[in-house]
Amino acid sequence: EAQVTQNPRYLITVTGKKLTVTCSQNMNHEYMSWYRQDPGLGLRQIYYSMNVEVTDKGDVPEGYKVSRKEKRNFPLILESPSPNQTSLYFCASSLSGTSGYGYTFGSGTRLTVV
Amino acid sequence: GIQVEQSPPDLILQEGANSTLRCNFSDSVNNLQWFHQNPWGQLINLFYIPSGTKQNGRLSATTVATERYSLLYISSSQTTDSGVYFCAVRRGSQGNLIFGKGTKLSVKP
């Protein structure tokens, strides 16, 4: 089944403890992206990747890192999480970031930083 | 940047009723999608519809790109249709989807 898989689905952590949220897609998509969703602010893009080894900042990149060493994986790294990073996170992928293709979203990761 | 406006913001229906959700966007786009966010937070892709009309069961969507709007029709609504419906568009080559604020639908039994 074609899908975007995020792990974990739920995570509670403490301030400052490094964490990684994994994202993997099995559709051979070039484009991958991370979004966060917050009440009243909607969905906002954190980082995106047009292809392997090509990443760029979205609208809210502060406090996050990403890497794209292989096509299928696009992990989101929080080096020193803070409570304002408590949010619902989504990974998405698309066949291409430069043409009119649809996006597929993962099931989301609900992160709480205490 | 491009603006995406959805209406109505909230909608309450009795089971079996029909509804129309609207999405207006401020500039030409090369990608428009409708998503349903269920009560568990999952974003489900409903339609990829930058132009034209598509149908999938009780749902259908129409995008009139020249007039910069899209409509999502839900017929014979069911309680499982409850949740938030998002319209999202992309313009240009950067790949960033811009989301509207959503329409929160509640279907009562």
Coordinates of C-alpha atoms in Angstrom, one line a residue:
Chain A
E1 CA 0.0 0.0 0.0
A2 CA 1.3 3.4 -1.0
Q3 CA 1.8 5.4 2.1
V4 CA 3.8 7.9 4.3
T5 CA 4.7 6.4 7.6
Q6 CA 5.5 8.5 10.6
N7 CA 6.8 7.3 14.0
P8 CA 6.1 7.7 16.7
R9 CA 2.3 8.6 16.7
Y10 CA 2.5 10.1 20.2
L11 CA 5.4 11.3 22.1
I12 CA 5.8 13.1 25.5
T13 CA 9.3 14.4 26.2
V14 CA 11.1 16.8 28.5
T15 CA 12.6 20.1 27.6
G16 CA 16.1 19.8 26.1
K17 CA 16.1 16.1 25.4
K18 CA 16.9 15.5 21.7
L19 CA 14.4 13.6 19.7
T20 CA 13.8 12.4 16.1
V21 CA 10.5 11.9 14.4
T22 CA 10.9 9.5 11.5
C23 CA 9.1 9.7 8.1
S24 CA 9.3 7.2 5.4
Q25 CA 7.5 6.9 2.0
N26 CA 7.3 3.9 -0.3
M27 CA 6.1 5.8 -3.5
N28 CA 9.6 6.8 -4.8
H29 CA 8.5 10.5 -4.4
E30 CA 11.1 13.2 -4.9
Y31 CA 9.5 15.8 -2.7
M32 CA 9.0 15.5 1.0
S33 CA 8.0 18.1 3.6
W34 CA 7.2 18.6 7.3
Y35 CA 4.3 20.6 8.7
R36 CA 3.1 21.5 12.1
Q37 CA -0.5 22.2 13.1
D38 CA -1.4 24.5 15.9
P39 CA -4.8 25.8 17.0
G40 CA -5.6 29.1 15.5
L41 CA -2.5 29.0 13.3
G42 CA -3.4 26.2 11.0
L43 CA -0.8 24.1 9.2
R44 CA 2.6 25.6 8.6
Q45 CA 5.5 24.2 6.7
I46 CA 8.7 23.6 8.7
Y47 CA 11.2 22.2 6.1
Y48 CA 11.0 20.6 2.7
S49 CA 13.2 18.6 0.4
M50 CA 13.0 18.7 -3.4
N51 CA 15.2 15.6 -3.7
V52 CA 18.0 13.6 -2.0
E53 CA 20.6 15.9 -0.3
V54 CA 18.4 19.0 -1.2
T55 CA 16.6 20.6 1.8
D56 CA 15.3 24.1 2.5
K57 CA 13.5 26.1 5.1
G58 CA 9.8 26.5 5.2
D59 CA 7.9 29.1 7.1
V60 CA 8.8 28.0 10.7
P61 CA 12.2 26.3 10.7
E62 CA 13.6 27.6 14.0
G63 CA 14.4 24.8 16.4
Y64 CA 14.3 22.0 13.8
K65 CA 16.7 20.1 11.6
V66 CA 16.2 17.7 8.8
S67 CA 18.2 15.5 6.5
R68 CA 17.6 13.7 3.3
K69 CA 20.3 11.1 2.8
E70 CA 18.1 8.7 0.9
K71 CA 14.9 9.2 -1.1
R72 CA 12.5 7.4 1.1
N73 CA 13.4 8.9 4.5
F74 CA 13.1 12.5 5.8
P75 CA 13.5 12.6 9.6
L76 CA 12.7 15.7 11.7
I77 CA 15.2 16.4 14.4
L78 CA 14.6 18.5 17.5
E79 CA 18.0 19.1 19.0
S80 CA 16.7 20.8 22.2
P81 CA 12.9 20.7 22.3
S82 CA 11.0 23.4 24.1
P83 CA 7.4 23.6 25.2
N84 CA 6.5 25.9 22.3
Q85 CA 7.2 22.9 20.0
T86 CA 4.3 21.0 21.4
S87 CA 2.2 20.4 18.3
L88 CA 0.8 18.0 15.8
Y89 CA 3.4 17.2 13.2
F90 CA 2.7 15.9 9.7
C91 CA 5.1 14.6 7.1
A92 CA 4.0 14.8 3.4
S93 CA 5.4 13.6 0.1
S94 CA 4.7 14.3 -3.6
L95 CA 6.0 12.8 -6.8
S96 CA 7.5 16.2 -7.6
G97 CA 7.8 19.6 -5.9
T98 CA 7.9 21.5 -9.2
S99 CA 4.8 20.2 -11.0
G100 CA 1.1 19.7 -10.3
Y101 CA 1.1 16.5 -8.3
G102 CA -0.9 15.7 -5.2
Y103 CA 0.5 15.4 -1.8
T104 CA 0.2 12.4 0.5
F105 CA 0.3 13.0 4.3
G106 CA 1.4 10.7 7.1
S107 CA -0.9 10.0 10.0
G108 CA 0.6 12.6 12.2
T109 CA 2.8 12.7 15.4
R110 CA 1.4 14.4 18.4
L111 CA 4.3 15.8 20.4
T112 CA 4.1 17.2 23.9
V113 CA 7.2 18.9 25.4
V114 CA 7.0 19.4 29.2
Chain B
G1 CA 1.5 35.3 -0.8
I2 CA -1.5 33.5 -1.9
Q3 CA -4.6 33.6 0.3
V4 CA -7.0 30.7 0.8
E5 CA -10.4 31.3 2.3
Q6 CA -12.9 28.6 3.2
S7 CA -16.5 28.9 4.1
P8 CA -18.5 28.3 6.2
P9 CA -16.1 28.0 9.1
D10 CA -18.6 25.8 11.0
L11 CA -21.4 23.6 9.8
I12 CA -23.8 21.4 11.7
L13 CA -26.0 18.9 9.8
Q14 CA -28.4 16.2 10.5
E15 CA -27.5 12.8 9.2
G16 CA -28.7 12.4 5.6
A17 CA -28.4 16.1 4.7
N18 CA -26.3 17.5 1.8
S19 CA -23.8 20.3 2.0
T20 CA -21.5 22.4 -0.1
L21 CA -18.1 23.7 1.2
R22 CA -16.3 26.5 -0.6
C23 CA -12.7 27.4 -1.1
N24 CA -11.6 30.7 -2.7
F25 CA -8.0 31.4 -3.6
S26 CA -6.4 34.7 -4.5
D27 CA -4.1 33.7 -7.4
S28 CA -3.7 31.1 -10.0
V29 CA -2.6 27.7 -8.7
N30 CA -1.1 24.5 -10.1
N31 CA -2.3 22.2 -7.3
L32 CA -5.5 22.2 -5.3
Q33 CA -6.4 19.4 -2.8
W34 CA -9.2 18.8 -0.4
F35 CA -8.4 17.0 2.8
H36 CA -10.5 15.6 5.7
Q37 CA -9.0 15.7 9.1
N38 CA -10.8 13.1 11.2
P39 CA -11.4 13.4 15.0
W40 CA -8.1 11.4 15.5
G41 CA -6.2 14.1 13.7
Q42 CA -5.4 12.2 10.6
L43 CA -5.3 14.1 7.3
I44 CA -7.1 12.1 4.6
N45 CA -6.6 13.1 1.0
L46 CA -10.0 13.4 -0.7
F47 CA -9.3 15.0 -4.0
Y48 CA -6.5 16.3 -6.1
I49 CA -8.4 18.8 -8.3
P50 CA -6.6 21.8 -9.8
S51 CA -9.4 22.0 -12.3
G52 CA -12.5 20.2 -13.4
T53 CA -14.9 17.9 -11.5
K54 CA -14.3 14.6 -9.8
Q55 CA -16.5 12.2 -7.8
N56 CA -15.8 9.6 -5.3
G57 CA -18.9 7.9 -3.8
R58 CA -20.9 10.5 -1.8
L59 CA -18.3 13.2 -2.3
S60 CA -17.6 15.3 -5.3
A61 CA -15.5 18.4 -6.0
T62 CA -15.4 21.0 -8.7
T63 CA -12.7 23.6 -9.3
V64 CA -13.2 26.6 -11.6
A65 CA -9.6 27.7 -11.9
T66 CA -10.4 30.8 -14.0
E67 CA -12.6 32.1 -11.3
R68 CA -10.4 30.9 -8.4
Y69 CA -12.7 28.8 -6.4
S70 CA -13.4 25.1 -5.6
L71 CA -16.4 23.4 -4.1
L72 CA -16.7 20.2 -2.2
Y73 CA -20.1 18.5 -2.1
I74 CA -21.1 16.0 0.5
S75 CA -24.3 14.2 -0.1
S76 CA -26.3 12.0 2.3
S77 CA -24.0 13.0 5.1
Q78 CA -23.1 10.4 7.8
T79 CA -21.7 10.9 11.3
T80 CA -18.4 9.5 10.1
D81 CA -18.1 12.6 7.8
S82 CA -17.6 14.8 10.9
G83 CA -14.3 16.5 11.2
V84 CA -12.5 19.4 9.6
Y85 CA -12.3 19.8 5.8
F86 CA -9.3 21.7 4.4
C87 CA -8.6 23.1 1.1
A88 CA -4.9 23.5 0.2
V89 CA -3.3 25.1 -2.9
R90 CA 0.2 25.5 -4.3
R91 CA 1.4 28.1 -6.7
G92 CA 4.8 28.1 -8.3
S93 CA 7.7 25.7 -8.0
Q94 CA 8.6 25.6 -4.3
G95 CA 6.2 22.9 -3.4
N96 CA 4.7 24.6 -0.3
L97 CA 1.0 23.8 0.2
I98 CA -0.9 26.7 1.6
F99 CA -3.9 25.6 3.7
G100 CA -7.1 27.4 4.4
K101 CA -8.4 27.5 7.9
G102 CA -10.8 24.7 7.3
T103 CA -14.6 24.0 7.7
K104 CA -15.5 22.2 10.8
L105 CA -18.4 19.8 10.0
S106 CA -20.5 18.1 12.7
V107 CA -23.0 15.5 11.5
K108 CA -25.7 14.7 14.2
P109 CA -27.4 11.3 14.2

